[in-house]
mmCIF file of C-alpha atoms in Angstrom:
data_model
loop_
_atom_site.group_PDB
_atom_site.id
_atom_site.type_symbol
_atom_site.label_atom_id
_atom_site.label_comp_id
_atom_site.label_asym_id
_atom_site.label_seq_id
_atom_site.Cartn_x
_atom_site.Cartn_y
_atom_site.Cartn_z
ATOM 1 C CA UNK A 245 0.034 0.069 -0.213
ATOM 2 C CA UNK A 246 1.568 3.117 -0.918
ATOM 3 C CA UNK A 247 2.122 5.943 1.582
ATOM 4 C CA UNK A 248 0.032 8.482 -0.071
ATOM 5 C CA UNK A 249 -3.276 7.490 -2.280
ATOM 6 C CA UNK A 250 -6.050 9.975 -3.637
ATOM 7 C CA UNK A 251 -8.929 10.296 -1.227
ATOM 8 C CA UNK A 252 -12.337 11.919 -1.324
ATOM 9 C CA UNK A 253 -12.901 14.954 -3.404
ATOM 10 C CA UNK A 254 -15.476 16.505 -1.270
ATOM 11 C CA UNK A 255 -12.938 16.332 1.576
ATOM 12 C CA UNK A 256 -12.547 20.138 3.111
ATOM 13 C CA UNK A 257 -9.492 22.053 2.359
ATOM 14 C CA UNK A 258 -6.874 23.634 4.319
ATOM 15 C CA UNK A 259 -5.511 27.202 4.017
ATOM 16 C CA UNK A 260 -3.046 29.059 5.292
ATOM 17 C CA UNK A 261 -4.516 29.321 8.729
ATOM 18 C CA UNK A 262 -4.504 25.685 9.096
ATOM 19 C CA UNK A 263 -0.870 24.304 7.850
ATOM 20 C CA UNK A 264 0.175 22.060 10.383
ATOM 21 C CA UNK A 265 -1.423 19.380 12.097
ATOM 22 C CA UNK A 266 0.056 16.910 14.672
ATOM 23 C CA UNK A 267 -0.933 13.497 16.047
ATOM 24 C CA UNK A 268 -0.295 11.671 19.411
ATOM 25 C CA UNK A 269 -1.347 8.241 17.755
ATOM 26 C CA UNK A 270 -2.763 6.233 21.216
ATOM 27 C CA UNK A 271 -4.698 3.316 21.324
ATOM 28 C CA UNK A 272 -2.707 1.242 19.646
ATOM 29 C CA UNK A 273 -2.475 -1.666 21.948
ATOM 30 C CA UNK A 274 -6.105 -1.464 23.436
ATOM 31 C CA UNK A 275 -7.302 -2.156 19.952
ATOM 32 C CA UNK A 276 -5.024 -5.111 19.603
ATOM 33 C CA UNK A 277 -6.396 -6.237 22.906
ATOM 34 C CA UNK A 278 -10.149 -5.659 22.323
ATOM 35 C CA UNK A 279 -9.683 -8.362 19.571
ATOM 36 C CA UNK A 280 -7.882 -10.627 21.514
ATOM 37 C CA UNK A 281 -4.642 -10.052 19.641
ATOM 38 C CA UNK A 282 -0.848 -9.037 21.221
ATOM 39 C CA UNK A 283 0.316 -5.860 21.094
ATOM 40 C CA UNK A 284 2.478 -6.038 18.296
ATOM 41 C CA UNK A 285 -0.744 -6.707 15.937
ATOM 42 C CA UNK A 286 -1.883 -3.211 16.882
ATOM 43 C CA UNK A 287 1.044 -1.302 16.028
ATOM 44 C CA UNK A 288 0.793 -2.766 12.662
ATOM 45 C CA UNK A 289 -2.396 -1.753 12.033
ATOM 46 C CA UNK A 290 -1.767 1.876 13.604
ATOM 47 C CA UNK A 291 0.961 2.048 11.129
ATOM 48 C CA UNK A 292 -1.836 1.197 8.090
ATOM 49 C CA UNK A 293 -3.848 3.983 9.860
ATOM 50 C CA UNK A 294 -0.777 6.348 9.371
ATOM 51 C CA UNK A 295 -0.107 5.781 5.834
ATOM 52 C CA UNK A 296 -3.849 6.188 5.595
ATOM 53 C CA UNK A 297 -4.452 9.670 7.452
ATOM 54 C CA UNK A 298 -1.064 10.918 5.803
ATOM 55 C CA UNK A 299 -2.452 10.166 2.310
ATOM 56 C CA UNK A 300 -5.432 12.376 3.474
ATOM 57 C CA UNK A 301 -3.764 15.267 4.813
ATOM 58 C CA UNK A 302 -1.707 15.373 1.810
ATOM 59 C CA UNK A 303 -4.644 15.842 -0.028
ATOM 60 C CA UNK A 304 -6.342 18.325 1.397
ATOM 61 C CA UNK A 305 -3.470 20.699 1.679
ATOM 62 C CA UNK A 306 -1.554 20.357 5.246
ATOM 63 C CA UNK A 307 1.899 21.291 4.785
ATOM 64 C CA UNK A 308 3.537 19.542 7.584
ATOM 65 C CA UNK A 309 2.207 16.689 9.274
ATOM 66 C CA UNK A 310 4.007 15.466 12.705
ATOM 67 C CA UNK A 311 3.283 12.048 14.343
ATOM 68 C CA UNK A 312 4.263 10.803 17.555
ATOM 69 C CA UNK A 313 5.405 7.460 17.044
ATOM 70 C CA UNK A 314 7.974 6.449 19.707
ATOM 71 C CA UNK A 315 8.484 8.306 22.828
ATOM 72 C CA UNK A 316 11.682 8.726 24.955
ATOM 73 C CA UNK A 317 9.585 6.691 27.953
ATOM 74 C CA UNK A 318 8.244 3.646 25.509
ATOM 75 C CA UNK A 319 11.588 2.057 25.986
ATOM 76 C CA UNK A 320 10.132 0.979 29.066
ATOM 77 C CA UNK A 321 7.518 -1.193 27.043
ATOM 78 C CA UNK A 322 8.541 -5.183 26.760
ATOM 79 C CA UNK A 323 11.037 -6.094 24.135
ATOM 80 C CA UNK A 324 8.863 -7.853 21.868
ATOM 81 C CA UNK A 325 6.982 -4.452 21.823
ATOM 82 C CA UNK A 326 9.736 -2.349 21.203
ATOM 83 C CA UNK A 327 11.430 -4.898 18.437
ATOM 84 C CA UNK A 328 8.128 -4.733 16.877
ATOM 85 C CA UNK A 329 7.869 -1.005 16.677
ATOM 86 C CA UNK A 330 11.239 -0.466 15.349
ATOM 87 C CA UNK A 331 10.998 -3.524 12.756
ATOM 88 C CA UNK A 332 7.926 -1.572 11.270
ATOM 89 C CA UNK A 333 10.154 1.314 11.211
ATOM 90 C CA UNK A 334 12.491 -0.499 9.209
ATOM 91 C CA UNK A 335 9.936 -1.783 6.547
ATOM 92 C CA UNK A 336 8.494 1.952 6.212
ATOM 93 C CA UNK A 337 12.035 2.905 5.535
ATOM 94 C CA UNK A 338 12.673 0.088 2.957
ATOM 95 C CA UNK A 339 9.256 1.186 1.833
ATOM 96 C CA UNK A 340 10.264 4.719 1.007
ATOM 97 C CA UNK A 341 13.513 4.120 -0.557
ATOM 98 C CA UNK A 342 11.493 1.672 -2.802
ATOM 99 C CA UNK A 343 8.716 3.753 -3.728
ATOM 100 C CA UNK A 344 9.733 7.531 -3.034
ATOM 101 C CA UNK A 345 8.949 8.542 -6.650
ATOM 102 C CA UNK A 346 5.205 7.905 -5.579
ATOM 103 C CA UNK A 347 5.130 10.165 -2.427
ATOM 104 C CA UNK A 348 5.130 13.981 -2.858
ATOM 105 C CA UNK A 349 6.844 14.413 0.190
ATOM 106 C CA UNK A 350 9.394 14.914 2.286
ATOM 107 C CA UNK A 351 10.178 12.903 5.635
ATOM 108 C CA UNK A 352 11.591 14.033 9.027
ATOM 109 C CA UNK A 353 12.794 12.150 11.941
ATOM 110 C CA UNK A 354 12.757 14.209 15.198
ATOM 111 C CA UNK A 355 13.898 12.723 17.978
ATOM 112 C CA UNK A 356 17.070 11.668 19.261
ATOM 113 C CA UNK A 357 18.082 8.838 16.649
ATOM 114 C CA UNK A 358 21.757 8.519 17.582
ATOM 115 C CA UNK A 359 20.251 5.292 20.309
ATOM 116 C CA UNK A 360 19.151 3.560 17.133
ATOM 117 C CA UNK A 361 20.912 0.734 15.602
ATOM 118 C CA UNK A 362 23.716 1.979 12.929
ATOM 119 C CA UNK A 363 21.330 -0.311 10.157
ATOM 120 C CA UNK A 364 18.094 2.228 11.318
ATOM 121 C CA UNK A 365 20.264 5.603 10.969
ATOM 122 C CA UNK A 366 21.779 4.894 8.061
ATOM 123 C CA UNK A 367 18.336 4.171 6.432
ATOM 124 C CA UNK A 368 16.880 7.340 8.014
ATOM 125 C CA UNK A 369 19.520 9.584 6.624
ATOM 126 C CA UNK A 370 18.919 8.217 3.355
ATOM 127 C CA UNK A 371 14.868 8.804 3.346
ATOM 128 C CA UNK A 372 15.106 12.244 4.760
ATOM 129 C CA UNK A 373 17.455 12.969 1.478
ATOM 130 C CA UNK A 374 14.273 11.954 -0.546
ATOM 131 C CA UNK A 375 12.303 14.333 -2.346
ATOM 132 C CA UNK A 376 13.914 17.537 -1.605
ATOM 133 C CA UNK A 377 11.739 19.651 -3.936
ATOM 134 C CA UNK A 378 8.335 18.648 -2.007
ATOM 135 C CA UNK A 379 6.436 21.600 -0.118
ATOM 136 C CA UNK A 380 5.020 18.712 2.583
ATOM 137 C CA UNK A 381 6.766 17.585 5.329
ATOM 138 C CA UNK A 382 6.080 14.505 7.600
ATOM 139 C CA UNK A 383 7.771 14.670 10.772
ATOM 140 C CA UNK A 384 8.263 11.180 12.679
ATOM 141 C CA UNK A 385 8.805 11.503 16.405
ATOM 142 C CA UNK A 386 11.406 8.952 17.315
ATOM 143 C CA UNK A 387 12.735 8.422 20.509
ATOM 144 C CA UNK A 388 11.426 11.983 21.178
ATOM 145 C CA UNK A 389 10.447 13.877 24.172
ATOM 146 C CA UNK A 390 9.539 17.645 24.483
ATOM 147 C CA UNK A 391 11.498 18.173 27.408
ATOM 148 C CA UNK A 392 14.591 16.604 25.798
ATOM 149 C CA UNK A 393 14.228 18.727 23.054
ATOM 150 C CA UNK A 394 13.927 22.015 24.806
ATOM 151 C CA UNK A 395 17.461 20.825 26.735
ATOM 152 C CA UNK A 396 18.851 19.977 23.147
ATOM 153 C CA UNK A 397 18.268 23.651 22.203
ATOM 154 C CA UNK A 398 19.254 25.503 25.010
ATOM 155 C CA UNK A 399 22.462 23.126 24.979
ATOM 156 C CA UNK A 400 22.823 23.931 21.421
ATOM 157 C CA UNK A 401 22.221 27.680 22.007
ATOM 158 C CA UNK A 402 24.861 27.788 24.901
ATOM 159 C CA UNK A 403 27.382 26.004 22.755
ATOM 160 C CA UNK A 404 27.155 28.575 19.884
ATOM 161 C CA UNK A 405 28.236 31.186 22.718
ATOM 162 C CA UNK A 406 24.687 32.389 23.491
ATOM 163 C CA UNK A 407 24.350 34.610 26.569
ATOM 164 C CA UNK A 408 20.608 36.089 25.833
ATOM 165 C CA UNK A 409 18.136 33.992 23.593
ATOM 166 C CA UNK A 410 14.822 34.971 22.423
ATOM 167 C CA UNK A 411 11.613 32.934 21.497
ATOM 168 C CA UNK A 412 12.395 33.037 17.854
ATOM 169 C CA UNK A 413 15.845 31.896 18.645
ATOM 170 C CA UNK A 414 14.740 28.581 20.627
ATOM 171 C CA UNK A 415 11.732 27.899 18.345
ATOM 172 C CA UNK A 416 14.854 28.263 15.591
ATOM 173 C CA UNK A 417 16.811 25.571 17.539
ATOM 174 C CA UNK A 418 13.861 22.655 17.767
ATOM 175 C CA UNK A 419 13.360 19.971 15.804
ATOM 176 C CA UNK A 420 10.245 21.678 14.087
ATOM 177 C CA UNK A 421 12.244 24.744 12.553
ATOM 178 C CA UNK A 422 11.457 23.980 9.401
ATOM 179 C CA UNK A 423 7.445 23.150 9.847
ATOM 180 C CA UNK A 424 6.886 25.696 12.755
ATOM 181 C CA UNK A 425 4.251 25.197 15.360
ATOM 182 C CA UNK A 426 1.262 22.737 14.715
ATOM 183 C CA UNK A 427 -2.176 24.443 14.608
ATOM 184 C CA UNK A 428 -3.545 21.540 16.164
ATOM 185 C CA UNK A 429 -2.544 18.787 18.046
ATOM 186 C CA UNK A 430 -4.924 16.086 17.909
ATOM 187 C CA UNK A 431 -4.603 12.947 20.780
ATOM 188 C CA UNK A 432 -6.587 9.424 19.923
ATOM 189 C CA UNK A 433 -7.395 6.827 22.396
ATOM 190 C CA UNK A 434 -9.856 9.315 25.102
ATOM 191 C CA UNK A 435 -6.879 10.559 27.644
ATOM 192 C CA UNK A 436 -6.845 13.936 27.746
ATOM 193 C CA UNK A 437 -3.082 15.124 28.151
ATOM 194 C CA UNK A 438 -0.375 15.808 25.918
ATOM 195 C CA UNK A 439 2.471 13.343 26.959
ATOM 196 C CA UNK A 440 5.540 15.433 26.806
ATOM 197 C CA UNK A 441 4.791 16.149 22.990
ATOM 198 C CA UNK A 442 6.021 19.210 21.406
ATOM 199 C CA UNK A 443 5.818 21.264 24.943
ATOM 200 C CA UNK A 444 6.980 24.419 23.420
ATOM 201 C CA UNK A 445 5.461 24.288 20.342
ATOM 202 C CA UNK A 446 1.960 23.497 21.651
ATOM 203 C CA UNK A 447 1.611 27.141 23.136
ATOM 204 C CA UNK A 448 -1.071 28.477 21.140
ATOM 205 C CA UNK A 449 -1.910 25.046 19.208
ATOM 206 C CA UNK A 450 -5.921 24.020 19.298
ATOM 207 C CA UNK A 451 -6.264 20.761 21.260
ATOM 208 C CA UNK A 452 -8.497 17.935 20.082
ATOM 209 C CA UNK A 453 -9.096 14.841 21.894
ATOM 210 C CA UNK A 454 -11.050 11.710 20.299
ATOM 211 C CA UNK A 455 -11.880 8.311 22.075
ATOM 212 C CA UNK A 456 -11.531 6.902 19.158
ATOM 213 C CA UNK A 457 -8.463 4.709 19.165
ATOM 214 C CA UNK A 458 -5.660 5.203 16.416
ATOM 215 C CA UNK A 459 -6.402 2.281 14.378
ATOM 216 C CA UNK A 460 -9.635 2.992 13.868
ATOM 217 C CA UNK A 461 -9.418 6.592 12.842
ATOM 218 C CA UNK A 462 -10.924 7.460 9.255
ATOM 219 C CA UNK A 463 -10.091 10.644 6.788
ATOM 220 C CA UNK A 464 -13.556 11.222 7.973
ATOM 221 C CA UNK A 465 -12.924 12.169 11.228
ATOM 222 C CA UNK A 466 -9.978 14.275 9.914
ATOM 223 C CA UNK A 467 -12.800 16.153 7.856
ATOM 224 C CA UNK A 468 -14.353 16.461 11.340
ATOM 225 C CA UNK A 469 -11.097 17.637 12.934
ATOM 226 C CA UNK A 470 -10.541 20.366 10.065
ATOM 227 C CA UNK A 471 -14.464 21.537 10.210
ATOM 228 C CA UNK A 472 -13.802 22.293 14.529
ATOM 229 C CA UNK A 473 -10.314 23.931 13.747
ATOM 230 C CA UNK A 474 -12.344 26.732 11.726
ATOM 231 C CA UNK A 475 -15.084 26.844 13.887
ATOM 232 C CA UNK A 476 -12.903 27.835 16.764
ATOM 233 C CA UNK A 477 -11.493 31.967 16.912
ATOM 234 C CA UNK A 478 -8.065 32.024 17.694
ATOM 235 C CA UNK A 479 -6.974 34.998 20.008
ATOM 236 C CA UNK A 480 -3.705 34.782 20.843
ATOM 237 C CA UNK A 481 -4.426 36.084 24.256
ATOM 238 C CA UNK A 482 -5.972 38.975 22.881
ATOM 239 C CA UNK A 483 -9.590 39.751 22.233
#
C-alpha cells in the first residue's frame, strides 16, 4: 500500500490558517487487546492508519504533519513490543526507498535517533534526502520527548556562545524549525493530556481529543477536525 493515495474529492481543504497538524497516535495496544490479539498486532494496524491519515492530510492541503511514533519513555515497554515497533520502522524505511517517486513529501525524523541501530540510522539519513522539492513535510517523532528537545535546544544555543536568547532563537533550535508550530494537536485514545509532546510548540495550538483508538481513525475524522478548527476563534491572548 503506498503511503499517499488520492482520497475523496469532497473533503474540506485547508488554507494558510491551518498549515500544520500533529497527532499523538494513542491506542494501538488497546485496539489489539479488544480483538484478543497481541499489542504488536495493534502497532501494525496503526502503521496502516498512519499511511491512510497522512495520505488524506496531503490531499486536503496540509503543509506539515507531525506524528508521535515512539517517545523517550516507550523504551520501558516489553522488549517484543519495542522490537515490533522498530521492525515496522525498518519496513517503512525500506518502502520509502523503494517507492519514493510515488511520494510527494519530505520525510523528517525528529528526536534523538543516536540510540538507534547503525542500520536504522543509515536508512533514516537516506530517507531524509528523498524528495527535496516537495512542499509537504511529514515529521516522525522517534525517541522523542518535549523536555529533552528543549534541553537539546538550550545546550546548542549555549554551545554557540549565546548569553541571551529570544523566543525566535529557541524556536529556531527545535526539531520542528522547518515546519513551524502545529496549529492543532490531536490525541486519539481518550486520554486528555499531551504526554511530553511538542511542549514549546503547543503554546497556542488548538487541542483536539477523541475517544477513537488510533487504528480506527479515518479520513472522515480528519475532516471533522478541520471543520472544528475553523469553528474556533484563535485569539492568542487578545480579544
